[in-house]
Amino acid sequence: MTLRKGGVNTGVTAILPGSDIFKQKMLASGQVINGFGKTTGLVQINELGTLETPILMTNTLAVGTCWTALTRYMLDRNPEIGLTTGTVNPVVMECNDGDLNDIRSLPVKESDALTVLALAEGNPPLLEGNVGAGTGMRCLGFKGGIGSASRLLELGGKNKKISRSQPGLRQFRGFWQVAGWQPPFGPATKRRRFGPGESRK
């Protein structure tokens, strides 16, 4: 789900790792690299080692909205949650797209998250680039997006796939090095905060 209107450049990306993930939990783990992300659900993943919901990715200030939508989505499909089982652990990842998006307008709604979850149930091809959670991303001072990578490996005599999808967020070119060498970029773009409704074009 990509939202673009006026100063809004943001969205939501959904990953559905299985058709009945609450009942058939998947092995999972998480790692925080920057130390202060607003992701939900990682504590239980790291404690129990399992994933029991789809994963939503969005902007920082839409995490609560997407968490509520993902909880509703899981309750609708699993009437036993909170009655005969424990509660559910919604997983929502985030990146701050406030440089290119009017993040203060809180444009992501529960209906957006529910729509992207419904669309993902049809197993469409993964959209990459300037879409969904990648819409407002910057990377090394350039316009970023969302991308993926995967590898096949053998584990216990079976072929398994490890996949990753991530919005690109690396703000400053000065941090980019390849084997200790820093590419000769021009001066890094200065960060600029935009006012509500001001176009980011």
PDB file of C-alpha atoms in Angstrom:
ATOM      1  CA  MET A   1       0.000   0.000   0.000  1.00  0.00           C
ATOM      2  CA  THR A   2       1.606   3.213  -1.184  1.00  0.00           C
ATOM      3  CA  LEU A   3       0.293   6.600  -0.046  1.00  0.00           C
ATOM      4  CA  ARG A   4       1.272   9.662  -2.085  1.00  0.00           C
ATOM      5  CA  LYS A   5      -0.649  12.919  -1.899  1.00  0.00           C
ATOM      6  CA  GLY A   6       0.727  16.396  -1.353  1.00  0.00           C
ATOM      7  CA  GLY A   7       3.482  16.014   1.230  1.00  0.00           C
ATOM      8  CA  VAL A   8       2.546  12.405   2.068  1.00  0.00           C
ATOM      9  CA  ASN A   9       5.039   9.812   0.786  1.00  0.00           C
ATOM     10  CA  THR A  10       4.700   6.689   2.885  1.00  0.00           C
ATOM     11  CA  GLY A  11       3.047   3.280   2.962  1.00  0.00           C
ATOM     12  CA  VAL A  12       2.711  -0.184   4.434  1.00  0.00           C
ATOM     13  CA  THR A  13       4.305  -3.454   3.317  1.00  0.00           C
ATOM     14  CA  ALA A  14       2.989  -6.860   4.487  1.00  0.00           C
ATOM     15  CA  ILE A  15       4.826 -10.176   4.629  1.00  0.00           C
ATOM     16  CA  LEU A  16       2.695 -13.289   5.128  1.00  0.00           C
ATOM     17  CA  PRO A  17       5.077 -16.148   5.900  1.00  0.00           C
ATOM     18  CA  GLY A  18       2.356 -18.805   6.102  1.00  0.00           C
ATOM     19  CA  SER A  19      -1.374 -19.306   5.666  1.00  0.00           C
ATOM     20  CA  ASP A  20      -2.123 -20.244   9.309  1.00  0.00           C
ATOM     21  CA  ILE A  21       0.847 -18.841  11.164  1.00  0.00           C
ATOM     22  CA  PHE A  22      -0.856 -18.521  14.563  1.00  0.00           C
ATOM     23  CA  LYS A  23      -1.430 -22.280  14.727  1.00  0.00           C
ATOM     24  CA  GLN A  24       1.737 -23.202  12.800  1.00  0.00           C
ATOM     25  CA  LYS A  25       4.266 -20.810  14.293  1.00  0.00           C
ATOM     26  CA  MET A  26       7.535 -20.293  12.431  1.00  0.00           C
ATOM     27  CA  LEU A  27      11.043 -20.202  13.847  1.00  0.00           C
ATOM     28  CA  ALA A  28      12.224 -16.617  14.083  1.00  0.00           C
ATOM     29  CA  SER A  29      14.717 -14.315  15.710  1.00  0.00           C
ATOM     30  CA  GLY A  30      15.428 -10.612  15.643  1.00  0.00           C
ATOM     31  CA  GLN A  31      18.369  -8.293  16.024  1.00  0.00           C
ATOM     32  CA  VAL A  32      18.359  -4.575  16.724  1.00  0.00           C
ATOM     33  CA  ILE A  33      21.214  -2.824  14.945  1.00  0.00           C
ATOM     34  CA  ASN A  34      20.662   0.866  15.617  1.00  0.00           C
ATOM     35  CA  GLY A  35      19.515   0.437  19.203  1.00  0.00           C
ATOM     36  CA  PHE A  36      16.379   2.582  19.251  1.00  0.00           C
ATOM     37  CA  GLY A  37      13.859   1.291  16.730  1.00  0.00           C
ATOM     38  CA  LYS A  38      10.163   1.305  17.596  1.00  0.00           C
ATOM     39  CA  THR A  39       9.493  -2.218  16.346  1.00  0.00           C
ATOM     40  CA  THR A  40       6.847  -4.254  18.180  1.00  0.00           C
ATOM     41  CA  GLY A  41       6.960  -7.975  18.857  1.00  0.00           C
ATOM     42  CA  LEU A  42      10.727  -8.570  18.964  1.00  0.00           C
ATOM     43  CA  VAL A  43      10.938  -9.282  22.693  1.00  0.00           C
ATOM     44  CA  GLN A  44       8.600 -12.281  22.430  1.00  0.00           C
ATOM     45  CA  ILE A  45      10.263 -13.453  19.212  1.00  0.00           C
ATOM     46  CA  ASN A  46      13.670 -13.445  20.889  1.00  0.00           C
ATOM     47  CA  GLU A  47      12.307 -15.022  24.075  1.00  0.00           C
ATOM     48  CA  LEU A  48      10.267 -17.834  22.449  1.00  0.00           C
ATOM     49  CA  GLY A  49      11.983 -18.085  19.057  1.00  0.00           C
ATOM     50  CA  THR A  50       8.738 -18.066  17.062  1.00  0.00           C
ATOM     51  CA  LEU A  51       6.702 -15.796  14.813  1.00  0.00           C
ATOM     52  CA  GLU A  52       2.891 -16.051  15.007  1.00  0.00           C
ATOM     53  CA  THR A  53       1.614 -13.182  12.844  1.00  0.00           C
ATOM     54  CA  PRO A  54       2.325 -11.635   9.475  1.00  0.00           C
ATOM     55  CA  ILE A  55       4.887  -8.810   9.557  1.00  0.00           C
ATOM     56  CA  LEU A  56       3.925  -5.249   8.721  1.00  0.00           C
ATOM     57  CA  MET A  57       6.477  -2.570   7.819  1.00  0.00           C
ATOM     58  CA  THR A  58       5.596   1.133   7.873  1.00  0.00           C
ATOM     59  CA  ASN A  59       6.746   4.542   9.092  1.00  0.00           C
ATOM     60  CA  THR A  60       7.666   5.239  12.717  1.00  0.00           C
ATOM     61  CA  LEU A  61       4.479   7.052  13.711  1.00  0.00           C
ATOM     62  CA  ALA A  62       2.201   4.432  12.107  1.00  0.00           C
ATOM     63  CA  VAL A  63       3.430   1.508  14.243  1.00  0.00           C
ATOM     64  CA  GLY A  64       0.513   1.759  16.703  1.00  0.00           C
ATOM     65  CA  THR A  65      -2.057   1.988  13.918  1.00  0.00           C
ATOM     66  CA  CYS A  66      -0.599  -1.043  12.141  1.00  0.00           C
ATOM     67  CA  TRP A  67      -0.333  -2.963  15.426  1.00  0.00           C
ATOM     68  CA  THR A  68      -4.049  -2.458  16.056  1.00  0.00           C
ATOM     69  CA  ALA A  69      -4.927  -3.440  12.474  1.00  0.00           C
ATOM     70  CA  LEU A  70      -2.756  -6.573  12.647  1.00  0.00           C
ATOM     71  CA  THR A  71      -4.346  -7.523  15.994  1.00  0.00           C
ATOM     72  CA  ARG A  72      -7.830  -7.169  14.444  1.00  0.00           C
ATOM     73  CA  TYR A  73      -6.708  -9.227  11.436  1.00  0.00           C
ATOM     74  CA  MET A  74      -5.493 -12.050  13.699  1.00  0.00           C
ATOM     75  CA  LEU A  75      -8.584 -11.959  15.961  1.00  0.00           C
ATOM     76  CA  ASP A  76     -10.879 -12.196  12.928  1.00  0.00           C
ATOM     77  CA  ARG A  77      -9.071 -15.314  11.703  1.00  0.00           C
ATOM     78  CA  ASN A  78      -8.447 -16.958  15.091  1.00  0.00           C
ATOM     79  CA  PRO A  79     -11.519 -16.785  17.376  1.00  0.00           C
ATOM     80  CA  GLU A  80      -9.665 -18.680  20.112  1.00  0.00           C
ATOM     81  CA  ILE A  81      -7.121 -15.884  20.721  1.00  0.00           C
ATOM     82  CA  GLY A  82      -7.565 -14.491  24.220  1.00  0.00           C
ATOM     83  CA  LEU A  83     -10.222 -17.074  25.116  1.00  0.00           C
ATOM     84  CA  THR A  84      -8.735 -20.571  24.981  1.00  0.00           C
ATOM     85  CA  THR A  85      -5.179 -19.519  24.057  1.00  0.00           C
ATOM     86  CA  GLY A  86      -2.943 -16.680  25.088  1.00  0.00           C
ATOM     87  CA  THR A  87      -3.031 -13.346  23.329  1.00  0.00           C
ATOM     88  CA  VAL A  88      -1.207 -12.597  20.075  1.00  0.00           C
ATOM     89  CA  ASN A  89       2.173 -10.993  19.374  1.00  0.00           C
ATOM     90  CA  PRO A  90       1.786  -8.620  16.376  1.00  0.00           C
ATOM     91  CA  VAL A  91       5.071  -7.772  14.654  1.00  0.00           C
ATOM     92  CA  VAL A  92       5.361  -4.300  13.143  1.00  0.00           C
ATOM     93  CA  MET A  93       8.682  -2.936  11.840  1.00  0.00           C
ATOM     94  CA  GLU A  94       9.364   0.743  11.180  1.00  0.00           C
ATOM     95  CA  CYS A  95      11.682   3.292   9.634  1.00  0.00           C
ATOM     96  CA  ASN A  96      11.512   7.068   9.982  1.00  0.00           C
ATOM     97  CA  ASP A  97      10.509   8.524   6.609  1.00  0.00           C
ATOM     98  CA  GLY A  98       9.966  12.021   8.036  1.00  0.00           C
ATOM     99  CA  ASP A  99      12.462  13.689   5.689  1.00  0.00           C
ATOM    100  CA  LEU A 100      10.377  12.874   2.594  1.00  0.00           C
ATOM    101  CA  ASN A 101       6.976  12.350   4.202  1.00  0.00           C
ATOM    102  CA  ASP A 102       4.625  14.557   6.200  1.00  0.00           C
ATOM    103  CA  ILE A 103       4.866  12.031   9.041  1.00  0.00           C
ATOM    104  CA  ARG A 104       3.089  14.353  11.492  1.00  0.00           C
ATOM    105  CA  SER A 105      -0.150  14.122   9.506  1.00  0.00           C
ATOM    106  CA  LEU A 106      -0.450  10.429  10.502  1.00  0.00           C
ATOM    107  CA  PRO A 107      -1.647   9.401   7.028  1.00  0.00           C
ATOM    108  CA  VAL A 108      -1.562   5.596   7.528  1.00  0.00           C
ATOM    109  CA  LYS A 109      -4.950   4.292   8.664  1.00  0.00           C
ATOM    110  CA  GLU A 110      -6.009   0.861   9.959  1.00  0.00           C
ATOM    111  CA  SER A 111      -7.878   0.329   6.687  1.00  0.00           C
ATOM    112  CA  ASP A 112      -4.586   0.750   4.761  1.00  0.00           C
ATOM    113  CA  ALA A 113      -2.910  -1.967   6.823  1.00  0.00           C
ATOM    114  CA  LEU A 114      -5.919  -4.296   6.500  1.00  0.00           C
ATOM    115  CA  THR A 115      -6.005  -3.722   2.730  1.00  0.00           C
ATOM    116  CA  VAL A 116      -2.337  -4.600   2.293  1.00  0.00           C
ATOM    117  CA  LEU A 117      -2.799  -7.745   4.414  1.00  0.00           C
ATOM    118  CA  ALA A 118      -5.758  -8.826   2.250  1.00  0.00           C
ATOM    119  CA  LEU A 119      -3.761  -8.159  -0.924  1.00  0.00           C
ATOM    120  CA  ALA A 120      -0.816 -10.181   0.408  1.00  0.00           C
ATOM    121  CA  GLU A 121      -3.098 -13.203   0.960  1.00  0.00           C
ATOM    122  CA  GLY A 122      -3.218 -13.581  -2.826  1.00  0.00           C
ATOM    123  CA  ASN A 123       0.558 -14.249  -2.825  1.00  0.00           C
ATOM    124  CA  PRO A 124       1.409 -11.440  -5.278  1.00  0.00           C
ATOM    125  CA  PRO A 125       4.995 -10.826  -6.394  1.00  0.00           C
ATOM    126  CA  LEU A 126       6.999  -8.771  -3.910  1.00  0.00           C
ATOM    127  CA  LEU A 127       7.018  -5.146  -5.009  1.00  0.00           C
ATOM    128  CA  GLU A 128      10.332  -3.390  -4.505  1.00  0.00           C
ATOM    129  CA  GLY A 129      11.664   0.129  -4.869  1.00  0.00           C
ATOM    130  CA  ASN A 130       9.644   3.286  -4.239  1.00  0.00           C
ATOM    131  CA  VAL A 131       6.560   1.470  -2.883  1.00  0.00           C
ATOM    132  CA  GLY A 132       4.916   0.546   0.420  1.00  0.00           C
ATOM    133  CA  ALA A 133       7.152   1.038   3.450  1.00  0.00           C
ATOM    134  CA  GLY A 134       9.970   2.129   1.118  1.00  0.00           C
ATOM    135  CA  THR A 135       8.089   5.113  -0.320  1.00  0.00           C
ATOM    136  CA  GLY A 136       9.625   7.750   1.949  1.00  0.00           C
ATOM    137  CA  MET A 137      13.063   6.187   2.442  1.00  0.00           C
ATOM    138  CA  ARG A 138      16.418   7.862   1.862  1.00  0.00           C
ATOM    139  CA  CYS A 139      19.690   5.987   1.650  1.00  0.00           C
ATOM    140  CA  LEU A 140      23.084   7.710   1.812  1.00  0.00           C
ATOM    141  CA  GLY A 141      21.480  11.011   0.836  1.00  0.00           C
ATOM    142  CA  PHE A 142      19.794   9.514  -2.237  1.00  0.00           C
ATOM    143  CA  LYS A 143      16.166   8.450  -2.707  1.00  0.00           C
ATOM    144  CA  GLY A 144      15.837   4.965  -1.252  1.00  0.00           C
ATOM    145  CA  GLY A 145      13.148   2.305  -1.292  1.00  0.00           C
ATOM    146  CA  ILE A 146      12.493  -1.258  -0.159  1.00  0.00           C
ATOM    147  CA  GLY A 147      14.418  -4.305  -1.306  1.00  0.00           C
ATOM    148  CA  SER A 148      14.900  -7.975  -0.579  1.00  0.00           C
ATOM    149  CA  ALA A 149      17.461 -10.743  -0.619  1.00  0.00           C
ATOM    150  CA  SER A 150      17.211 -14.508  -0.195  1.00  0.00           C
ATOM    151  CA  ARG A 151      19.449 -17.545  -0.014  1.00  0.00           C
ATOM    152  CA  LEU A 152      18.831 -21.278  -0.314  1.00  0.00           C
ATOM    153  CA  LEU A 153      20.602 -23.549   2.146  1.00  0.00           C
ATOM    154  CA  GLU A 154      20.502 -27.112   3.341  1.00  0.00           C
ATOM    155  CA  LEU A 155      19.433 -27.658   6.931  1.00  0.00           C
ATOM    156  CA  GLY A 156      18.901 -31.118   8.385  1.00  0.00           C
ATOM    157  CA  GLY A 157      18.955 -32.633   4.907  1.00  0.00           C
ATOM    158  CA  LYS A 158      16.191 -30.325   3.674  1.00  0.00           C
ATOM    159  CA  ASN A 159      16.406 -27.282   1.427  1.00  0.00           C
ATOM    160  CA  LYS A 160      15.372 -24.108   3.234  1.00  0.00           C
ATOM    161  CA  LYS A 161      15.106 -20.491   2.141  1.00  0.00           C
ATOM    162  CA  ILE A 162      16.210 -17.509   4.208  1.00  0.00           C
ATOM    163  CA  SER A 163      14.679 -14.243   3.034  1.00  0.00           C
ATOM    164  CA  ARG A 164      15.009 -10.623   4.015  1.00  0.00           C
ATOM    165  CA  SER A 165      13.025  -7.541   3.087  1.00  0.00           C
ATOM    166  CA  GLN A 166      14.067  -4.140   4.350  1.00  0.00           C
ATOM    167  CA  PRO A 167      13.357  -0.488   3.712  1.00  0.00           C
ATOM    168  CA  GLY A 168      16.624   1.335   3.007  1.00  0.00           C
ATOM    169  CA  LEU A 169      17.438   3.907   5.681  1.00  0.00           C
ATOM    170  CA  ARG A 170      20.987   5.085   5.946  1.00  0.00           C
ATOM    171  CA  GLN A 171      20.975   8.809   6.321  1.00  0.00           C
ATOM    172  CA  PHE A 172      24.541   9.961   5.778  1.00  0.00           C
ATOM    173  CA  ARG A 173      26.979   9.144   2.994  1.00  0.00           C
ATOM    174  CA  GLY A 174      29.954   9.644   5.301  1.00  0.00           C
ATOM    175  CA  PHE A 175      29.205   6.311   6.988  1.00  0.00           C
ATOM    176  CA  TRP A 176      29.441   4.256   3.790  1.00  0.00           C
ATOM    177  CA  GLN A 177      32.694   2.372   3.402  1.00  0.00           C
ATOM    178  CA  VAL A 178      33.662  -0.640   1.319  1.00  0.00           C
ATOM    179  CA  ALA A 179      36.562  -2.622   2.845  1.00  0.00           C
ATOM    180  CA  GLY A 180      37.746   0.579   4.536  1.00  0.00           C
ATOM    181  CA  TRP A 181      37.503   2.686   1.369  1.00  0.00           C
ATOM    182  CA  GLN A 182      35.050   5.565   1.235  1.00  0.00           C
ATOM    183  CA  PRO A 183      33.688   6.292  -2.266  1.00  0.00           C
ATOM    184  CA  PRO A 184      34.352   9.850  -3.477  1.00  0.00           C
ATOM    185  CA  PHE A 185      30.835  11.266  -3.174  1.00  0.00           C
ATOM    186  CA  GLY A 186      30.109  14.939  -3.329  1.00  0.00           C
ATOM    187  CA  PRO A 187      28.977  16.665  -0.154  1.00  0.00           C
ATOM    188  CA  ALA A 188      26.215  14.820   1.656  1.00  0.00           C
ATOM    189  CA  THR A 189      22.776  16.334   1.336  1.00  0.00           C
ATOM    190  CA  LYS A 190      21.698  18.299   4.368  1.00  0.00           C
ATOM    191  CA  ARG A 191      18.712  17.049   6.280  1.00  0.00           C
ATOM    192  CA  ARG A 192      15.729  19.341   6.115  1.00  0.00           C
ATOM    193  CA  ARG A 193      12.525  19.051   8.077  1.00  0.00           C
ATOM    194  CA  PHE A 194       9.387  19.990   6.207  1.00  0.00           C
ATOM    195  CA  GLY A 195       6.327  21.672   7.677  1.00  0.00           C
ATOM    196  CA  PRO A 196       2.905  19.999   7.697  1.00  0.00           C
ATOM    197  CA  GLY A 197       1.472  19.826   4.196  1.00  0.00           C
ATOM    198  CA  GLU A 198       4.681  21.137   2.586  1.00  0.00           C
ATOM    199  CA  SER A 199       5.609  19.183  -0.543  1.00  0.00           C
ATOM    200  CA  ARG A 200       8.701  16.965  -0.347  1.00  0.00           C
ATOM    201  CA  LYS A 201       9.210  16.969  -4.138  1.00  0.00           C
TER     202      LYS A 201
END
